């Protein structure tokens, strides 16, 4: 089967950026930024984005372009004989499915809130009514199911038209609309009366705020956000490298995608934080910021129904671009690994994804008694924990080791691929840092994430899960070392 390719460089950048740009940029980033001192947090975040995010993204793109396969077959294509790198593919396959098992639900929330905003449901509503609306949505299993199924259908309908006619064309439109809506919302937000203090908070570093929250905690929050914002580690970005020709070197492309992803995150802050200051609301109020706090703000603004609809349309586009990109990755598993047609892959996975999304949907109502990570947690929390705290960092560690290890694809092969074509070249002098520094950083992030998550849940749960984390790390290094010097190149 002939490998599809992007119709243009712009298509590759926008589709890849659409995969990276998601709810982590526009939902999580503003409230984390608000919690850790605005501009002070942003400076640390940008530093880690450069020294960690971009190199890992380059590794993932390189493996995809060289193998011309999805994560389901890329390691088999490039690994030396006698090694077991191919076992890492299960991280990518599981990661994409698990991510969509809860991401489709949250994307459904965005579509539902966009619909309600267009209908004017929040105009003049009291704070209590806005909060009750979110709680009522979560408790309504049929309603949640409808919007989740709609997201699945929309995503797979786009994918059935192929890379150029579906994924690339629709992603270009949604990304253009997303960026336009963001700029309009940001301009409106910063011109609200009283928004100046929010702009000042966002642009002038307040390192005292970081000291109050703890330097270590703030640094790790920035580091983790820079790592997860690019959707690294599960092959979600790799697949687009496999559709790319060798006319351009990959470092410049990775920087362009990271810059666009960062622009969206920073602009989301300009939408949310000045509006919070204008209405005397704490910008670090957590996940409820989007579904409770901001609708309360829109209810007080002239023309609030329009601004609310635009805001949730923007969030819906951000979510849907990621959904479409990951669905494309899932379909590619079957086209590459089993030789299925695109149509068969779409139909089977559309049904499968709807079924797999149901535990998350029902976890807020019919299955709310299941609290897998302790009191107050949901099935979505477990799915998110598996992906965010495990599969993303472990998968990224695997790609870096594969690209730099003598027992893997190897540094020379990686450099030949990443620097093929015109454009910015990846510095050869970074070999030691990429080979040893980045794996160390990822391992520290991974273990620190576990410690932060379970430290308040008691010593038994903490050390039990920490032991599990060490076992998972050992698996990655086992895959990297198995075969040793006896392994012969294919």
Coordinates of C-alpha atoms in Angstrom, one line a residue:
X1 CA 0.0 0.0 0.0
X2 CA 1.5 3.3 -1.1
X3 CA 2.3 5.6 1.8
X4 CA 0.3 8.8 1.9
X5 CA 2.2 12.1 2.2
X6 CA 1.2 15.7 3.2
X7 CA 0.2 18.0 0.4
X8 CA 2.3 20.8 1.7
X9 CA 4.7 21.8 4.4
X10 CA 2.1 24.1 5.9
X11 CA -0.3 21.1 6.1
X12 CA 2.3 19.1 8.1
X13 CA 3.0 21.9 10.5
X14 CA -0.7 22.7 11.1
X15 CA -1.8 19.1 11.5
X16 CA 1.1 18.3 13.8
X17 CA 0.5 21.5 15.8
X18 CA -3.2 20.6 15.9
X19 CA -2.2 17.3 17.6
X20 CA 0.0 19.0 20.1
X21 CA -2.5 21.9 20.7
X22 CA -5.2 20.6 23.0
X23 CA -6.9 21.1 26.3
X24 CA -3.5 21.1 28.1
X25 CA -2.7 24.4 26.4
X26 CA -6.0 26.2 26.8
X27 CA -7.5 24.6 29.9
X28 CA -4.6 23.6 32.1
X29 CA -1.9 26.2 31.2
X30 CA -3.8 29.3 32.3
X31 CA -4.6 28.1 35.8
X32 CA -1.2 26.6 36.4
X33 CA 0.3 29.9 35.3
X34 CA -2.0 31.7 37.6
X35 CA -1.0 29.4 40.5
X36 CA 2.7 29.8 40.1
X37 CA 3.2 33.5 39.5
X38 CA 2.3 34.3 35.9
X39 CA 5.3 35.4 33.9
X40 CA 7.8 33.8 36.4
X41 CA 6.3 30.4 35.6
X42 CA 6.3 31.2 31.9
X43 CA 10.0 31.8 31.8
X44 CA 10.8 28.5 33.4
X45 CA 8.2 26.7 31.2
X46 CA 9.8 28.2 28.0
X47 CA 13.3 27.1 29.1
X48 CA 12.2 23.5 29.6
X49 CA 10.3 23.6 26.3
X50 CA 13.6 24.4 24.5
X51 CA 15.9 22.0 26.4
X52 CA 13.5 19.0 26.7
X53 CA 10.4 19.3 24.5
X54 CA 12.0 20.1 21.1
X55 CA 14.8 17.4 21.3
X56 CA 12.3 14.7 22.2
X57 CA 9.9 15.9 19.4
X58 CA 12.8 15.7 16.9
X59 CA 13.6 12.1 18.0
X60 CA 9.9 11.1 17.5
X61 CA 9.7 12.7 14.0
X62 CA 13.0 11.1 13.0
X63 CA 11.9 7.6 13.8
X64 CA 8.6 8.2 12.0
X65 CA 10.2 9.6 8.8
X66 CA 12.9 7.0 8.6
X67 CA 10.6 4.0 9.2
X68 CA 7.7 5.3 7.1
X69 CA 5.5 3.5 9.7
X70 CA 3.3 4.2 12.6
X71 CA 4.4 3.3 16.2
X72 CA 2.9 -0.2 15.6
X73 CA 5.8 -1.1 13.2
X74 CA 8.4 1.6 13.4
X75 CA 10.7 -0.2 15.8
X76 CA 10.6 -3.5 13.8
X77 CA 11.7 -1.5 10.8
X78 CA 14.7 0.2 12.4
X79 CA 15.9 -2.0 15.3
X80 CA 19.0 -4.2 15.1
X81 CA 18.4 -7.9 15.0
X82 CA 18.3 -9.6 18.4
X83 CA 17.0 -6.5 20.3
X84 CA 13.5 -6.1 21.7
X85 CA 12.9 -2.4 21.1
X86 CA 9.6 -3.4 19.3
X87 CA 8.1 -4.1 22.7
X88 CA 8.0 -0.4 23.3
X89 CA 5.3 -0.1 20.6
X90 CA 2.7 -1.3 23.1
X91 CA 3.3 2.0 25.0
X92 CA 2.2 4.0 22.0
X93 CA -0.7 1.8 21.1
X94 CA -2.1 1.7 24.6
X95 CA -1.3 5.4 25.1
X96 CA -3.4 6.5 22.0
X97 CA -6.4 4.4 23.0
X98 CA -6.3 5.4 26.7
X99 CA -5.9 9.1 25.8
X100 CA -9.0 9.0 23.6
X101 CA -11.0 7.0 26.2
X102 CA -11.2 10.2 28.3
X103 CA -10.3 12.9 25.8
X104 CA -13.4 12.3 23.7
X105 CA -15.5 12.9 26.8
X106 CA -13.9 16.2 27.6
X107 CA -14.1 17.3 24.0
X108 CA -17.8 16.5 24.3
X109 CA -18.1 18.8 27.2
X110 CA -16.6 21.6 25.1
X111 CA -19.1 21.0 22.3
X112 CA -22.0 20.9 24.7
X113 CA -21.0 24.2 26.4
X114 CA -20.6 25.8 23.0
X115 CA -24.2 24.7 22.2
X116 CA -25.5 26.0 25.5
X117 CA -23.7 29.3 25.1
X118 CA -25.2 29.8 21.6
X119 CA -28.6 29.1 23.1
X120 CA -27.9 31.8 25.8
X121 CA -28.3 29.5 28.8
X122 CA -25.7 31.4 30.9
X123 CA -27.0 34.9 30.2
X124 CA -27.8 36.5 33.5
X125 CA -27.4 33.2 35.3
X126 CA -26.3 33.2 39.0
X127 CA -23.1 31.7 40.2
X128 CA -25.0 28.9 41.8
X129 CA -26.9 28.1 38.5
X130 CA -23.6 28.0 36.6
X131 CA -22.1 25.6 39.0
X132 CA -25.2 23.5 39.1
X133 CA -25.2 23.3 35.3
X134 CA -21.8 21.6 35.3
X135 CA -22.7 19.2 38.0
X136 CA -26.0 18.4 36.2
X137 CA -24.1 17.6 33.0
X138 CA -21.8 15.2 34.7
X139 CA -24.7 13.4 36.4
X140 CA -26.6 13.0 33.1
X141 CA -25.3 9.8 31.5
X142 CA -27.4 9.9 28.3
X143 CA -26.4 13.5 27.7
X144 CA -22.7 12.8 28.2
X145 CA -23.0 9.7 26.0
X146 CA -24.6 11.7 23.2
X147 CA -21.8 14.4 23.0
X148 CA -19.0 11.8 23.4
X149 CA -20.4 9.7 20.6
X150 CA -20.8 12.8 18.5
X151 CA -17.1 13.6 19.0
X152 CA -16.1 10.0 18.0
X153 CA -18.2 10.2 14.8
X154 CA -16.9 13.6 13.8
X155 CA -13.3 12.5 14.3
X156 CA -13.6 9.3 12.3
X157 CA -15.7 10.8 9.5
X158 CA -12.8 13.2 8.9
X159 CA -10.3 10.4 8.9
X160 CA -12.2 8.3 6.4
X161 CA -11.4 10.8 3.7
X162 CA -7.7 10.2 4.1
X163 CA -4.7 12.3 5.0
X164 CA -5.0 15.0 2.4
X165 CA -8.7 15.1 1.8
X166 CA -9.7 14.7 5.4
X167 CA -7.2 15.2 8.2
X168 CA -5.0 17.8 6.5
X169 CA -7.9 19.8 4.9
X170 CA -10.1 19.9 8.1
X171 CA -7.2 20.5 10.4
X172 CA -6.0 23.5 8.3
X173 CA -9.5 25.0 8.6
X174 CA -9.9 24.4 12.3
X175 CA -6.4 25.7 13.1
X176 CA -7.0 28.9 11.1
X177 CA -10.4 29.4 12.8
X178 CA -8.9 28.6 16.3
X179 CA -6.1 31.1 15.9
X180 CA -8.5 33.8 14.7
X181 CA -11.0 33.2 17.5
X182 CA -8.1 33.3 20.0
X183 CA -6.8 36.6 18.9
X184 CA -10.4 38.2 19.0
X185 CA -11.0 36.8 22.5
X186 CA -7.6 37.9 23.7
X187 CA -8.1 41.5 22.4
X188 CA -11.5 41.6 24.1
X189 CA -10.2 40.2 27.4
X190 CA -7.2 42.7 27.7
X191 CA -9.5 45.7 27.0
X192 CA -12.0 44.9 29.8
X193 CA -12.1 47.4 32.6
X194 CA -9.6 46.3 35.3
X195 CA -7.8 43.9 33.1
X196 CA -4.5 45.9 33.3
X197 CA -3.5 44.2 36.5
X198 CA -4.0 40.8 35.0
X199 CA -1.8 41.8 32.0
X200 CA 0.9 43.0 34.5
X201 CA 0.7 39.8 36.5
X202 CA 1.0 37.8 33.2
X203 CA 3.9 39.8 31.8
X204 CA 6.0 40.9 34.8
X205 CA 7.7 38.0 36.7
X206 CA 6.8 37.6 40.3
X207 CA 9.4 35.2 41.7
X208 CA 8.0 35.8 45.2
X209 CA 4.9 33.9 44.2
X210 CA 7.1 30.9 43.2
X211 CA 8.9 31.0 46.5
X212 CA 5.6 30.9 48.3
X213 CA 4.5 27.8 46.5
X214 CA 8.0 26.2 46.7
X215 CA 10.7 26.5 44.0
X216 CA 10.9 22.8 43.5
X217 CA 7.2 22.4 43.0
X218 CA 7.0 25.3 40.5
X219 CA 10.0 24.1 38.5
X220 CA 8.6 20.6 38.2
X221 CA 5.2 21.9 37.3
X222 CA 6.8 24.0 34.5
X223 CA 8.9 21.1 33.4
X224 CA 6.0 18.7 33.3
X225 CA 3.8 21.1 31.4
X226 CA 6.5 21.7 28.7
X227 CA 6.9 18.0 28.4
X228 CA 3.2 17.0 28.1
X229 CA 2.1 20.0 26.0
X230 CA 3.6 18.4 22.8
X231 CA 1.8 15.1 23.2
X232 CA 5.1 13.2 23.2
X233 CA 5.8 9.6 23.9
X234 CA 2.9 7.6 22.4
X235 CA 3.6 8.1 18.7
X236 CA 0.9 10.7 18.2
X237 CA 3.5 13.0 16.6
X238 CA 5.6 10.2 15.1
X239 CA 2.8 9.3 12.6
X240 CA 3.0 12.7 10.9
X241 CA 6.8 12.3 10.6
X242 CA 6.1 9.1 8.6
X243 CA 4.0 11.1 6.1
X244 CA 6.7 13.7 5.6
X245 CA 9.2 13.7 2.7
X246 CA 13.0 14.4 3.2
X247 CA 13.1 17.9 1.6
X248 CA 13.3 19.6 5.0
X249 CA 15.4 18.9 8.0
X250 CA 13.4 18.1 11.1
X251 CA 14.8 20.5 13.7
X252 CA 13.3 23.6 12.1
X253 CA 9.9 21.8 11.7
X254 CA 9.9 20.8 15.3
X255 CA 10.7 24.4 16.4
X256 CA 7.8 25.8 14.2
X257 CA 5.3 23.4 15.7
X258 CA 6.5 24.1 19.2
X259 CA 6.3 27.8 18.6
X260 CA 2.7 27.5 17.3
X261 CA 1.8 25.3 20.3
X262 CA 3.4 27.9 22.7
X263 CA 1.6 30.8 21.0
X264 CA -1.7 29.1 21.6
X265 CA -0.9 28.4 25.3
X266 CA 0.3 32.0 25.9
X267 CA -2.7 33.5 24.1
X268 CA -5.0 31.3 26.2
X269 CA -3.4 33.0 29.2
X270 CA -4.2 36.4 27.7
X271 CA -7.8 35.3 27.3
X272 CA -8.3 33.9 30.8
X273 CA -6.0 35.8 33.3
X274 CA -6.9 39.5 32.5
X275 CA -10.7 38.5 32.5
X276 CA -10.2 36.9 36.0
X277 CA -8.5 40.1 37.3
X278 CA -11.2 42.3 35.7
X279 CA -13.8 40.5 37.8
X280 CA -11.8 39.9 40.9
X281 CA -11.4 36.1 40.5
X282 CA -8.4 34.1 41.4
X283 CA -6.7 32.9 38.1
X284 CA -5.2 29.8 39.8
X285 CA -8.6 28.4 40.8
X286 CA -8.0 25.1 39.1
X287 CA -9.8 22.9 36.6
X288 CA -13.2 24.5 37.5
X289 CA -11.9 27.7 35.8
X290 CA -13.3 26.8 32.4
X291 CA -16.7 25.3 33.3
X292 CA -17.7 27.3 36.4
X293 CA -15.6 30.5 36.7
X294 CA -15.4 31.7 33.1
X295 CA -19.2 31.2 32.4
X296 CA -19.8 33.3 35.5
X297 CA -17.6 36.0 33.9
X298 CA -19.3 35.8 30.5
X299 CA -22.7 36.1 32.3
X300 CA -21.6 39.6 33.5
X301 CA -20.2 40.9 30.1
X302 CA -22.3 42.7 27.6
X303 CA -22.8 40.3 24.7
X304 CA -21.7 37.5 27.0
X305 CA -23.5 34.8 25.0
X306 CA -21.5 35.5 21.9
X307 CA -18.1 35.7 23.7
X308 CA -19.0 32.5 25.6
X309 CA -19.9 30.7 22.4
X310 CA -16.7 31.8 20.7
X311 CA -14.6 30.7 23.7
X312 CA -16.1 27.2 23.8
X313 CA -15.9 26.9 20.1
X314 CA -12.2 27.7 20.3
X315 CA -11.9 25.0 23.0
X316 CA -13.8 22.6 20.9
X317 CA -11.6 23.1 17.9
X318 CA -8.5 22.7 20.1
X319 CA -9.9 19.4 21.4
X320 CA -11.1 18.1 18.0
X321 CA -7.8 18.8 16.2
X322 CA -6.1 16.5 18.8
X323 CA -8.9 13.9 18.5
X324 CA -8.6 13.8 14.7
X325 CA -4.8 13.5 14.8
X326 CA -4.8 10.7 17.4
X327 CA -7.6 8.8 15.5
X328 CA -5.4 9.0 12.4
X329 CA -2.6 7.4 14.4
X330 CA -4.9 4.6 15.6
X331 CA -6.1 3.9 12.1
X332 CA -2.5 3.7 10.9
X333 CA -1.8 0.9 13.5
X334 CA -4.1 -1.3 11.5
X335 CA -3.1 -0.2 8.0
X336 CA 0.6 -0.7 8.8
X337 CA 0.5 -3.7 11.1
X338 CA -2.4 -5.7 9.6
X339 CA -2.7 -4.4 6.1
X340 CA -6.3 -3.2 6.6
X341 CA -7.9 -0.6 4.3
X342 CA -8.5 2.9 5.7
X343 CA -12.3 2.3 5.6
X344 CA -12.1 -0.9 7.6
X345 CA -9.8 0.7 10.2
X346 CA -12.2 3.6 10.6
X347 CA -15.4 1.5 10.9
X348 CA -13.9 -0.9 13.4
X349 CA -12.3 1.7 15.5
X350 CA -15.3 4.0 15.5
X351 CA -17.3 1.3 17.2
X352 CA -14.4 0.3 19.5
X353 CA -13.7 3.9 20.6
X354 CA -17.3 4.6 21.4
X355 CA -17.4 1.5 23.6
X356 CA -14.0 2.3 25.2
X357 CA -15.2 5.8 26.0
X358 CA -18.2 4.7 28.1
X359 CA -16.3 3.9 31.4
X360 CA -15.2 7.5 31.6
X361 CA -18.7 8.8 30.7
X362 CA -20.3 6.6 33.3
X363 CA -17.6 7.2 35.9
X364 CA -19.3 10.5 36.8
X365 CA -22.8 9.0 37.3
X366 CA -23.7 5.3 37.2
X367 CA -20.1 4.2 38.0
X368 CA -19.3 7.1 40.4
X369 CA -18.8 4.6 43.2
X370 CA -15.6 3.4 41.5
X371 CA -12.8 5.5 42.9
X372 CA -9.6 3.8 41.7
X373 CA -7.0 6.2 43.0
X374 CA -8.6 7.0 46.3
X375 CA -11.6 8.9 47.7
X376 CA -12.9 11.5 45.3
X377 CA -11.2 10.1 42.2
X378 CA -12.9 8.9 39.0
X379 CA -12.3 6.5 36.2
X380 CA -11.1 9.5 34.1
X381 CA -8.5 10.2 36.8
X382 CA -7.1 6.7 36.5
X383 CA -7.0 6.9 32.7
X384 CA -5.4 10.3 32.8
X385 CA -2.9 9.1 35.4
X386 CA -1.9 6.1 33.2
X387 CA -1.3 8.3 30.2
X388 CA 0.1 11.5 31.7
X389 CA 2.2 10.0 34.5
X390 CA 3.3 6.8 32.8
X391 CA 3.0 6.3 29.1
X392 CA 4.0 9.8 27.9
X393 CA 7.2 10.0 29.9
X394 CA 8.1 6.3 29.5
X395 CA 7.5 6.4 25.7
X396 CA 9.6 9.6 25.4
X397 CA 12.4 7.9 27.3
X398 CA 12.2 5.0 24.9
X399 CA 12.5 7.2 21.8
X400 CA 15.5 9.1 23.2
X401 CA 17.3 5.9 24.1
X402 CA 16.4 4.3 20.8
X403 CA 17.8 7.3 18.8
X404 CA 21.1 7.5 20.8
X405 CA 22.0 4.0 22.0
X406 CA 24.5 1.9 20.2
X407 CA 22.2 -1.0 20.8
X408 CA 19.3 0.9 19.1
X409 CA 19.0 2.9 16.0
X410 CA 22.0 4.8 17.0
X411 CA 23.2 8.4 17.1
X412 CA 24.7 8.4 13.5
X413 CA 21.5 7.1 11.9
X414 CA 19.5 9.6 13.9
X415 CA 21.7 12.5 12.8
X416 CA 21.5 11.4 9.1
X417 CA 17.7 11.4 9.3
X418 CA 17.1 14.5 11.3
X419 CA 19.5 16.7 9.2
X420 CA 18.4 15.4 5.8
X421 CA 17.0 18.2 3.6
X422 CA 17.1 22.0 3.8
X423 CA 16.7 24.0 7.0
X424 CA 18.1 24.2 10.5
X425 CA 20.4 21.3 11.5
X426 CA 20.4 19.5 14.8
X427 CA 23.7 20.2 16.6
X428 CA 26.1 17.2 16.8
X429 CA 27.6 18.6 19.9
X430 CA 24.4 17.8 21.8
X431 CA 25.1 14.0 21.7
X432 CA 26.1 13.7 25.4
X433 CA 23.2 15.8 26.6
X434 CA 20.5 14.0 24.5
X435 CA 22.0 10.6 25.3
X436 CA 22.4 11.0 29.1
X437 CA 20.9 14.4 30.2
X438 CA 17.4 14.1 28.7
X439 CA 16.9 10.5 30.0
X440 CA 17.9 11.6 33.4
X441 CA 15.5 14.5 33.3
X442 CA 12.7 12.3 32.1
X443 CA 13.4 9.7 34.8
X444 CA 13.4 12.4 37.5
X445 CA 10.1 13.9 36.2
X446 CA 8.5 10.5 36.1
X447 CA 9.5 9.6 39.7
X448 CA 8.7 13.1 41.0
X449 CA 5.3 12.9 39.4
X450 CA 4.5 9.7 41.2
X451 CA 5.7 11.0 44.5
X452 CA 3.7 14.2 44.2
X453 CA 0.5 12.3 43.2
X454 CA 0.7 9.7 46.0
X455 CA 2.5 11.4 48.9
X456 CA -0.7 12.6 50.5
X457 CA -2.4 9.2 50.2
X458 CA -0.4 7.4 52.9
X459 CA 2.9 5.5 53.1
X460 CA 1.5 2.2 51.9
X461 CA 0.0 3.5 48.7
X462 CA 3.0 5.9 48.2
X463 CA 5.7 3.2 48.4
X464 CA 3.6 0.6 46.6
X465 CA 3.2 2.9 43.6
X466 CA 6.8 4.1 43.8
X467 CA 7.9 0.5 43.5
X468 CA 5.6 0.1 40.5
X469 CA 7.2 3.2 38.9
X470 CA 10.7 1.7 39.3
X471 CA 9.5 -1.6 37.7
X472 CA 8.2 0.3 34.7
X473 CA 11.5 2.2 34.3
X474 CA 13.4 -1.0 34.5
X475 CA 11.2 -2.4 31.6
X476 CA 12.3 0.6 29.4
X477 CA 16.0 0.1 30.2
X478 CA 15.6 -3.7 29.7
X479 CA 14.3 -3.1 26.2
X480 CA 17.2 -0.7 25.6
X481 CA 19.9 -3.1 26.7
X482 CA 18.5 -6.5 25.6
X483 CA 20.8 -7.9 22.8
X484 CA 23.8 -5.9 23.8
X485 CA 26.9 -5.8 21.5
X486 CA 26.0 -9.1 19.8
X487 CA 23.1 -7.4 18.1
X488 CA 23.7 -7.0 14.3
X489 CA 22.2 -4.3 12.2
X490 CA 19.5 -5.2 9.8

